[in-house]
Coordinates of C-alpha atoms and ligand atoms in Angstrom, one line a residue:
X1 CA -10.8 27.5 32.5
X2 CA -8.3 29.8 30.6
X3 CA -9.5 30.1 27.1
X4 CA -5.8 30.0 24.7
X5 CA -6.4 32.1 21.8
X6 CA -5.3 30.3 18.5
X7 CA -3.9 31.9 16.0
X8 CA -6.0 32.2 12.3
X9 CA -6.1 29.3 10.8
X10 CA -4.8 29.3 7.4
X11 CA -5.3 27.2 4.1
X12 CA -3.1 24.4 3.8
X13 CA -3.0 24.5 -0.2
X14 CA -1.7 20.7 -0.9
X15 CA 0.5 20.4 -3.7
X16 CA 2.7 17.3 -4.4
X17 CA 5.8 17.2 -6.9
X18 CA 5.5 17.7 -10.6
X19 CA 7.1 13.8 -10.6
X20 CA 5.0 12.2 -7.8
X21 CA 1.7 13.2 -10.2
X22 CA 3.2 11.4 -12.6
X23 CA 2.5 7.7 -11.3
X24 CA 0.2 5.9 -9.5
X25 CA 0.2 3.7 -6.4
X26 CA 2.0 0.2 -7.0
X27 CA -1.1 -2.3 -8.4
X28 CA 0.6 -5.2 -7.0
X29 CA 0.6 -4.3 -3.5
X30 CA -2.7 -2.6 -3.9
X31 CA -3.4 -5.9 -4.7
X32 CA -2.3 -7.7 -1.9
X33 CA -4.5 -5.1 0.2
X34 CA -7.4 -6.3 -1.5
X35 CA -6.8 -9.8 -0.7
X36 CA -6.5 -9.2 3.0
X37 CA -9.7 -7.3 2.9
X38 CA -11.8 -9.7 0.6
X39 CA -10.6 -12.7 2.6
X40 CA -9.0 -13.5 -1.0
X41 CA -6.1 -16.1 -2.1
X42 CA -3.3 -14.5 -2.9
X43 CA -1.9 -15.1 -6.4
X44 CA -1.0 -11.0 -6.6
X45 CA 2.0 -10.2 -5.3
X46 CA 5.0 -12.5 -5.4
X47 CA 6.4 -13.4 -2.2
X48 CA 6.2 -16.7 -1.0
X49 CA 4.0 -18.1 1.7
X50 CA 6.3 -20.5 3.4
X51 CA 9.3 -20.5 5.6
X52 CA 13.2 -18.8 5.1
X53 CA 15.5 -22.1 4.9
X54 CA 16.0 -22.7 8.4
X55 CA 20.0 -21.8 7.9
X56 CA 19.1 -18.1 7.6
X57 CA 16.8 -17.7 10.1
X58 CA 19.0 -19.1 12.4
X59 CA 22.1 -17.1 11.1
X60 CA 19.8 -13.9 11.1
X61 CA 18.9 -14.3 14.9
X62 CA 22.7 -15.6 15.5
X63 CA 23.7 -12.4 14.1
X64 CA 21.4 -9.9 16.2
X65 CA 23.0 -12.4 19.6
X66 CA 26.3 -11.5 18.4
X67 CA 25.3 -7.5 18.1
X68 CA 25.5 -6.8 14.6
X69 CA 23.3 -4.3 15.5
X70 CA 24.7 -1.3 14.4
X71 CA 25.3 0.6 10.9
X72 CA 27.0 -1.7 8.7
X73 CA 29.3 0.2 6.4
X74 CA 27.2 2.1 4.2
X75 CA 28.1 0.4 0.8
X76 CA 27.6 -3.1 2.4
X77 CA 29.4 -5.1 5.4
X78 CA 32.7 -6.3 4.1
X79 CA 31.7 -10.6 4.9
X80 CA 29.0 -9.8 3.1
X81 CA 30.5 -8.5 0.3
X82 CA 33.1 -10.8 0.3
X83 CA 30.5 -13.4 0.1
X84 CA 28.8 -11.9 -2.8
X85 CA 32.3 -11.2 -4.8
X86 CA 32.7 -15.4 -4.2
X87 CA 29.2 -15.9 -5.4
X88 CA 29.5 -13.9 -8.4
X89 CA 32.7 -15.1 -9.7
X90 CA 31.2 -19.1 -8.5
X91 CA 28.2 -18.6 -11.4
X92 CA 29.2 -15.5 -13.7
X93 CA 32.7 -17.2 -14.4
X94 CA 34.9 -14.0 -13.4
X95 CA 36.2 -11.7 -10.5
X96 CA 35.6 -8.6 -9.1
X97 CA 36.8 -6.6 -6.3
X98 CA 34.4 -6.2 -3.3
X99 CA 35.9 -3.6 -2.1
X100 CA 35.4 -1.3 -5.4
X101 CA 32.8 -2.7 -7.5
X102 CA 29.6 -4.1 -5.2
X103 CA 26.9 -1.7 -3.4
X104 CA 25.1 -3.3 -1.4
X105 CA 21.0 -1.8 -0.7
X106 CA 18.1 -2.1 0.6
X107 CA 16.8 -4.7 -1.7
X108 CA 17.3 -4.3 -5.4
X109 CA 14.7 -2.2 -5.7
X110 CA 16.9 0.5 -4.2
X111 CA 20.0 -0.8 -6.0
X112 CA 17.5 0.1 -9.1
X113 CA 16.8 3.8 -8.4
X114 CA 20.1 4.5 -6.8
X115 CA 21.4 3.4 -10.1
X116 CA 19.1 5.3 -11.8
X117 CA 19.7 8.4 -10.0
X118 CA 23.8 8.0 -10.4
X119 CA 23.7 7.6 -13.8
X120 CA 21.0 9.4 -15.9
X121 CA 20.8 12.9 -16.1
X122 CA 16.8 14.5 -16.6
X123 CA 15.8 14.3 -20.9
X124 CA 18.1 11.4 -21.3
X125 CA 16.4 8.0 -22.6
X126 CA 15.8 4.8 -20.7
X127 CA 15.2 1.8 -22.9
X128 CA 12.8 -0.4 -20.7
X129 CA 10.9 -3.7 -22.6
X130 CA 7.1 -4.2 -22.0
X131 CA 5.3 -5.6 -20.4
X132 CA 7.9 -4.5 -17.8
X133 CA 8.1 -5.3 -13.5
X134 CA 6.3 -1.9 -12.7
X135 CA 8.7 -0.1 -10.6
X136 CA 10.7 0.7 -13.7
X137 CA 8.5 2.9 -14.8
X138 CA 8.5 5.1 -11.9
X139 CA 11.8 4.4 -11.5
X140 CA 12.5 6.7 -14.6
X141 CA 10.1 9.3 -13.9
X142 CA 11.8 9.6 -10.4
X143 CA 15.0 10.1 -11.7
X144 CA 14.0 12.3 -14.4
X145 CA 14.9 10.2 -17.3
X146 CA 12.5 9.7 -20.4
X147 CA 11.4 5.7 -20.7
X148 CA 10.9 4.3 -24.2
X149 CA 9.5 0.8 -24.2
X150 CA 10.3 -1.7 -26.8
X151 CA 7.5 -4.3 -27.0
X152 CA 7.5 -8.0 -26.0
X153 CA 5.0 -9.8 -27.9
X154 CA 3.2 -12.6 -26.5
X155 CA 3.9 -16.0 -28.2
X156 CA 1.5 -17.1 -31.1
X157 CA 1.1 -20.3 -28.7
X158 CA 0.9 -20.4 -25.3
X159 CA 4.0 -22.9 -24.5
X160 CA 5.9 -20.7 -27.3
X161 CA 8.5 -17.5 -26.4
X162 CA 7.6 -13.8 -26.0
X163 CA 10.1 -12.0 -28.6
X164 CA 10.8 -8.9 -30.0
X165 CA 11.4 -6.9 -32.9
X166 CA 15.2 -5.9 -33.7
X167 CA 13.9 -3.5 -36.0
X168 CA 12.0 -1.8 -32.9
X169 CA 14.5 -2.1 -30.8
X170 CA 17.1 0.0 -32.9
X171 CA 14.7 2.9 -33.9
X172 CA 14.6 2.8 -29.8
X173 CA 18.2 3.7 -29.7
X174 CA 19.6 7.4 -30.4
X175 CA 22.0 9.7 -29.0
X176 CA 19.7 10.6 -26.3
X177 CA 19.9 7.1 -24.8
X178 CA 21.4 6.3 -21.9
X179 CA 20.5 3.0 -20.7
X180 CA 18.6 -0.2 -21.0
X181 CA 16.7 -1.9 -18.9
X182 CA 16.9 -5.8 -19.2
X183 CA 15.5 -8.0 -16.7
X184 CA 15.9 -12.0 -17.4
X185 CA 14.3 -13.5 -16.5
X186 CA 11.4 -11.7 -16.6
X187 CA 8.5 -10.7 -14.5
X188 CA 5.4 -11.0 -15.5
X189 CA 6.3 -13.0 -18.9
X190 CA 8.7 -15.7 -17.7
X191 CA 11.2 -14.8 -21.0
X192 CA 14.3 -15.2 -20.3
X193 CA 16.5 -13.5 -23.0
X194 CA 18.9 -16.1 -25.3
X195 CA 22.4 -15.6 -26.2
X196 CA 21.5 -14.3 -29.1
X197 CA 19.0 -11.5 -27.9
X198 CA 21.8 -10.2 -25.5
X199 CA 24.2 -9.9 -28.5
X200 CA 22.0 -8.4 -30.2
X201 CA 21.5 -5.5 -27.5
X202 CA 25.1 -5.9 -27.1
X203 CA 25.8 -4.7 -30.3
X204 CA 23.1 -1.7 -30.0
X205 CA 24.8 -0.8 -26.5
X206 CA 28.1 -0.4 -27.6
X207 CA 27.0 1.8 -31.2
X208 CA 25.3 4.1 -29.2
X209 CA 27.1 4.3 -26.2
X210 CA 24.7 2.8 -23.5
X211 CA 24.6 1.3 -20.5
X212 CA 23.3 -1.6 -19.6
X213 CA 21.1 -2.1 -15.9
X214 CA 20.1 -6.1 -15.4
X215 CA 18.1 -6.9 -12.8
X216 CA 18.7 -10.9 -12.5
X217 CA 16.8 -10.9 -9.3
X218 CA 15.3 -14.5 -10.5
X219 CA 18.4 -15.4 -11.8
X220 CA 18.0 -19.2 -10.0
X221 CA 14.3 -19.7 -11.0
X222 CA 14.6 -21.3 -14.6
X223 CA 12.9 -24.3 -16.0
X224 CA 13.1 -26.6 -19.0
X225 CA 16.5 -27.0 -18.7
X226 CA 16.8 -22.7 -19.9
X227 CA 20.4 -21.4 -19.2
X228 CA 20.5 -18.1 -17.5
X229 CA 22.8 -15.8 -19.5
X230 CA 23.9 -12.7 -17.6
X231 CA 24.4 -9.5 -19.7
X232 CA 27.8 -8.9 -17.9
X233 CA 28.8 -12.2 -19.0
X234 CA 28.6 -11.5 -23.0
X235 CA 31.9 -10.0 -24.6
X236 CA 31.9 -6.3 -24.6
X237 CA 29.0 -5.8 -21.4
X238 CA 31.6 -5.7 -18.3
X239 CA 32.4 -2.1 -18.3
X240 CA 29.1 -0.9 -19.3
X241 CA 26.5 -3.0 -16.9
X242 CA 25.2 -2.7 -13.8
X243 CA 24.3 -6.1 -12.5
X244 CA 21.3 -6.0 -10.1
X245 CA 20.1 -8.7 -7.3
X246 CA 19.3 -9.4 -3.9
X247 CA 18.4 -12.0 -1.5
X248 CA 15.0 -11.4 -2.2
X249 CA 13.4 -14.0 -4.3
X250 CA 16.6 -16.9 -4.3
X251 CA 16.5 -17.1 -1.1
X252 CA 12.9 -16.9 0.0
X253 CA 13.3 -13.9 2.2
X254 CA 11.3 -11.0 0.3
X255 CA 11.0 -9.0 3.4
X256 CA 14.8 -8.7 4.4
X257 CA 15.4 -6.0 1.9
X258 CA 18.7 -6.6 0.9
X259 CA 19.9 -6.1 -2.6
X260 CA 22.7 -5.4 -4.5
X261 CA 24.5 -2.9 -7.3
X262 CA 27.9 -4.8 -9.6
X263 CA 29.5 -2.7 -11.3
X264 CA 33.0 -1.1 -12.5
X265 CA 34.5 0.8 -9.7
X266 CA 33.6 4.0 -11.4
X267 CA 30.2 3.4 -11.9
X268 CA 29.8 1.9 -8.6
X269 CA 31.3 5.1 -7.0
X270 CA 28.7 7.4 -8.1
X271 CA 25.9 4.8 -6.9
X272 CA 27.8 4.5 -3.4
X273 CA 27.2 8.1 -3.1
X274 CA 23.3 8.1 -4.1
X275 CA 22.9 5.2 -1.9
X276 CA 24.0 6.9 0.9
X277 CA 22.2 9.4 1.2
X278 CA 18.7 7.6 0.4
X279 CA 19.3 5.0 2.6
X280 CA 22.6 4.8 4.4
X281 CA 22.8 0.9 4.2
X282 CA 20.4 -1.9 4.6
X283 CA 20.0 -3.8 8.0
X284 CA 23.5 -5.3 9.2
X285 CA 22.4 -8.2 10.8
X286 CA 20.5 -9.4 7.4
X287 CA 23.6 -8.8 5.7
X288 CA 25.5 -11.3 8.1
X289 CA 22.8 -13.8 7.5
X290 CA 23.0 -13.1 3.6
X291 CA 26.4 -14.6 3.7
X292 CA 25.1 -17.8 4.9
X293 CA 22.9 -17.5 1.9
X294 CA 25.7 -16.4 -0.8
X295 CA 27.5 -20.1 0.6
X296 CA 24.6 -22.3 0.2
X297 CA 25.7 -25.1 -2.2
X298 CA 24.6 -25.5 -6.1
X299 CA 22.0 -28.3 -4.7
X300 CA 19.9 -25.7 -2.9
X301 CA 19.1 -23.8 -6.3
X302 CA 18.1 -27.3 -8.0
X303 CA 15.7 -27.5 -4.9
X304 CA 14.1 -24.2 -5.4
X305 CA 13.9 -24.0 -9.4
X306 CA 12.7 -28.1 -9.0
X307 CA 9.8 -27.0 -6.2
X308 CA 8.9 -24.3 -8.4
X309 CA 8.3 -26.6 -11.8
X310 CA 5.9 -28.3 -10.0
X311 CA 4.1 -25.2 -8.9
X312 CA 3.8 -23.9 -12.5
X313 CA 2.8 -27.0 -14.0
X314 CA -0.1 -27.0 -11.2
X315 CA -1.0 -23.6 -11.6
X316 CA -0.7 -23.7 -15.1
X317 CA -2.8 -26.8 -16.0
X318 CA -5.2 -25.2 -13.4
X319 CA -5.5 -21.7 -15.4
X320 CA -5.7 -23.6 -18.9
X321 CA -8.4 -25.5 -17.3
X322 CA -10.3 -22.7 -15.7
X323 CA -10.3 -20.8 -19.5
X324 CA -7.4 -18.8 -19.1
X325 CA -4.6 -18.6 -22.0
X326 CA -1.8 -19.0 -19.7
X327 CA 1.6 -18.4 -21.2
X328 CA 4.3 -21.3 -19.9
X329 CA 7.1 -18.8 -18.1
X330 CA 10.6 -20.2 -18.8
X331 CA 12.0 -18.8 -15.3
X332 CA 10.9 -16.4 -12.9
X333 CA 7.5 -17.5 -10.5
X334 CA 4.7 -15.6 -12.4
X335 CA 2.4 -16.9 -15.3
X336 CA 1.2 -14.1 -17.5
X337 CA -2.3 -14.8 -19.0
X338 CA -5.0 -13.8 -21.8
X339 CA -8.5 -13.2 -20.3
X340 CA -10.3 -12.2 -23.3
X341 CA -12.3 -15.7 -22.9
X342 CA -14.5 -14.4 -20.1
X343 CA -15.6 -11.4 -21.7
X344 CA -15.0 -8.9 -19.5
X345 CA -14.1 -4.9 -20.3
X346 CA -10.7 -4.9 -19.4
X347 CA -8.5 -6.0 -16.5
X348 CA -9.4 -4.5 -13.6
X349 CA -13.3 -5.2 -14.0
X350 CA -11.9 -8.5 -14.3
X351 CA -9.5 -8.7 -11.8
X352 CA -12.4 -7.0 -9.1
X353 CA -14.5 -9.5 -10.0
X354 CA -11.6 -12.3 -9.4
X355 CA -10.5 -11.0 -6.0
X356 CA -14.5 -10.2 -4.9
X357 CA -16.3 -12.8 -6.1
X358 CA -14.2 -15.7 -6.8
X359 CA -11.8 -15.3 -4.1
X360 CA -8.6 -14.8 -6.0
X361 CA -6.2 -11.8 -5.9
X362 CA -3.9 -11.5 -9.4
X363 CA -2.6 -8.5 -11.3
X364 CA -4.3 -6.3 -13.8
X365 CA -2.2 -6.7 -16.9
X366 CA -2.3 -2.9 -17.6
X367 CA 0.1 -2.5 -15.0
X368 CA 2.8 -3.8 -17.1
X369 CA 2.5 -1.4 -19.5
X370 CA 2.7 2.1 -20.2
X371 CA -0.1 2.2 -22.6
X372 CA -3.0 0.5 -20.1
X373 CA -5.1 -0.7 -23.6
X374 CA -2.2 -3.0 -24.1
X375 CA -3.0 -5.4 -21.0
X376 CA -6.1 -4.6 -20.9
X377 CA -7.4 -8.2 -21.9
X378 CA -4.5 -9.8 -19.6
X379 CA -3.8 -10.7 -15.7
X380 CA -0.5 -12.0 -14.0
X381 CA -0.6 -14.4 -11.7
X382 CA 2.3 -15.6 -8.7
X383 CA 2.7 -19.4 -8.2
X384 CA 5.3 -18.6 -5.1
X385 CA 2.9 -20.6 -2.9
X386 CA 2.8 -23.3 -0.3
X387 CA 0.5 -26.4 -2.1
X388 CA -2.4 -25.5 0.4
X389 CA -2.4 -21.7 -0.9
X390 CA -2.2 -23.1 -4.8
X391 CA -4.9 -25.9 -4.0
X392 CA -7.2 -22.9 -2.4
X393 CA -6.2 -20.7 -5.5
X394 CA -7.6 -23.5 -8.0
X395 CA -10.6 -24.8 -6.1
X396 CA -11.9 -20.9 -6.5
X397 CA -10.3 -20.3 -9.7
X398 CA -12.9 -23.8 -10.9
X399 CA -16.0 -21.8 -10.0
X400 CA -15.0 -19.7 -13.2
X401 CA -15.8 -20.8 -16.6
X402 CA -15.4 -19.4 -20.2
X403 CA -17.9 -16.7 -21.1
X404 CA -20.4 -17.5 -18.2
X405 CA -18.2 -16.4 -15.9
X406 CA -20.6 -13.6 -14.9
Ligands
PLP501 N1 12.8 -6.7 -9.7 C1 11.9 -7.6 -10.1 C2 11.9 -8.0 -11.6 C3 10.9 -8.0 -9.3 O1 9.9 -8.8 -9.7 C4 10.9 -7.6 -7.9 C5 9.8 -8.0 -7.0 O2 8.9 -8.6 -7.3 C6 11.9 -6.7 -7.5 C7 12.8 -6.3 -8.4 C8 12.0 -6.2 -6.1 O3 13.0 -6.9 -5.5 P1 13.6 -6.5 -4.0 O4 12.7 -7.3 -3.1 O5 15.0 -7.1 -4.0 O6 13.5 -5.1 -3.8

């Protein structure tokens, strides 16, 4: 046989970007790996367990019949669009133009970094609140920008509200900042920000300059009777926000990736142009279906926010009982707890021991925070479950108990 000579081989000397260093894998889906392997309930990441409304599935496979099967245009098909300028104006009270002011992505966590990437130059500031959902931070890092968190302090009692310090918040601000973050309501702490708070910000965005970047993305998941107050919506935000969303989590369909950028035609320009080149457009028969979505009636959201009361009072009675100090979440699908009852290190020993031996999956608190001390004696879990999946959750979550948990 005829022997081919190869050439030398030569070191391959790996070295990955300055910016890529500078983060870790995503905890919650590391999370949800862990699960899988250990045969563990998953309470970790938070996408629900049961079935799309029927209406969308059935509109999704409608739309790959009809061959929507091509590249939509790259800012967002103009039905769905249309559908989401209806939608806005239906529950933030005013217009906009769909053809100037809405980009639509793959999901919102690329309307987030597109966004990111259009509008903050490298050494400018982000404002981000913490805990915070843990794409933001790399979020910043990615595009260059410099995040400053503002704290969110846990309430004093556990059926009481996270809050924050004005006082922190303005030594936050300078002329170096460039935008805040606001997500409401929240994930992992369930706040969702009052009138008061936004105006507040408000007031702090328009001294300094800043923009504002909302992601609302559980804009319909709100409890106690809470009121969902949009940034965009409070006098002086409209020309300065960028109101983020996608069909995500109101809609049940997590895996779709479609999401959303509204803003003034300016600002949604330069995030047009970003978004094209990182992804071109998200998937155009998803978009069709997504107008189905945008038209469901107001009785639809009632259904979801109502299912998901129950599963937080079930979950949270369940935690409370178990030893946890489980903070009541005023919107959004995730309760946010204190573990320092079962005495262990810190999160992760804990949450390893949850997912291995107890047969739960949740998420280390650290991973909310910049500084990894901070939730280190905290662990988030996701109630966005079918009964079965909570029931499992609680049976195994029953085998724990205060300090002789180990
Ligand atoms: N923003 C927040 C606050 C989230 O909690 C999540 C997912 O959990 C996302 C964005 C990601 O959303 P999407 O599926 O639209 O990319």
């Amino acid at each position: 046989m005829k022997q081919i000579a190869l050439p030398q081989t030569r070191i391959f000397t790996l070295r990955i970007s300055e910016k890529a260093a500078r983060f870790t894998e995503s905890v919650i889906r590391d999370m949800t790996r862990q699960a899988l392997q250990h045969g563990a309930v998953n309470l970790a990441q938070g996408f629900p367990d049961f079935p799309a409304p029927d209406e969308l599935k059935a509109a999704a496979q409608q739309a790959i019949a009809d061959d929507i099967n091509q590249y939509a245009i790259t800012w967002g098909a103009q039905n769905f669009r249309r559908a989401l300028a209806v939608k806005f104006a239906r529950t933030m009270g005013f217009e906009i133009d769909p053809e100037r002011e809405i980009t639509v992505c793959c999901g919102s966590t690329e309307a987030m970094i597109a966004t990111l990437l259009a509008l903050v130059d490298p050494g400018e500031e982000v404002i981000v609140f913490e805990p915070f959902y843990e794409n933001y931070g790399p979020d910043a890092i990615l595009s260059g920008a410099t995040p400053l968190y503002v704290t969110l302090h846990p309430p004093a009692h556990e059926d009481g509200e996270w809050t924050f310090d004005p006082a922190e918040l303005r030594a936050a601000f300078s002329a170096k900042t460039r935008a805040i973050i606001l997500n409401t309501p929240h994930n992992p702490t369930g706040k969702v920000f009052t009138r008061t708070e936004l105006e507040l910000i408000r007031d702090l965005c328009v001294e300094f300059d800043v923009l504002a970047i909302s992601d609302e993305i559980y804009e319909h998941i709100l409890y106690d009777g809470t009121a969902h107050i949009a940034p965009v919506t409070i006098d002086g935000m409209r020309e300065r926000t960028v109101t983020i969303n996608s069909l995500s989590k109101s809609y049940s369909v997590t895996g779709w990736r479609v999401g959303w950028a509204i803003a003034p035609p300016a600002i949604t320009a330069a995030i047009r142009k970003v978004h094209d080149f990182l992804t071109v457009g998200a998937a155009a028969p998803l978009q069709a279906a997504g107008a189905t979505a945008l038209a469901l009636p107001d009785a639809y959201y009632s259904k979801l926010a109502e299912g998901y009361a129950h599963k937080r009072s079930v979950l949270l009675k369940a935690l409370r009982a178990a030893g946890f100090k489980a903070f009541r979440p005023r919107g959004a699908y995730y309760i946010m707890t204190g573990i320092s009852a079962f005495g262990f290190e810190n999160d992760h020993s804990f949450a390893a021991h949850l997912v291995e031996k107890v047969g739960v999956a949740s998420v280390p608190g650290s991973s909310f925070y910049s500084d990894p001390a901070r939730g280190a004696q905290q662990v988030r879990f996701a109630f966005c479950k079918r009964p079965e999946t909570l029931e499992a959750a609680i049976a195994n979550l029953a085998t724990l108990s205060g300090k002789s948990a180990r």
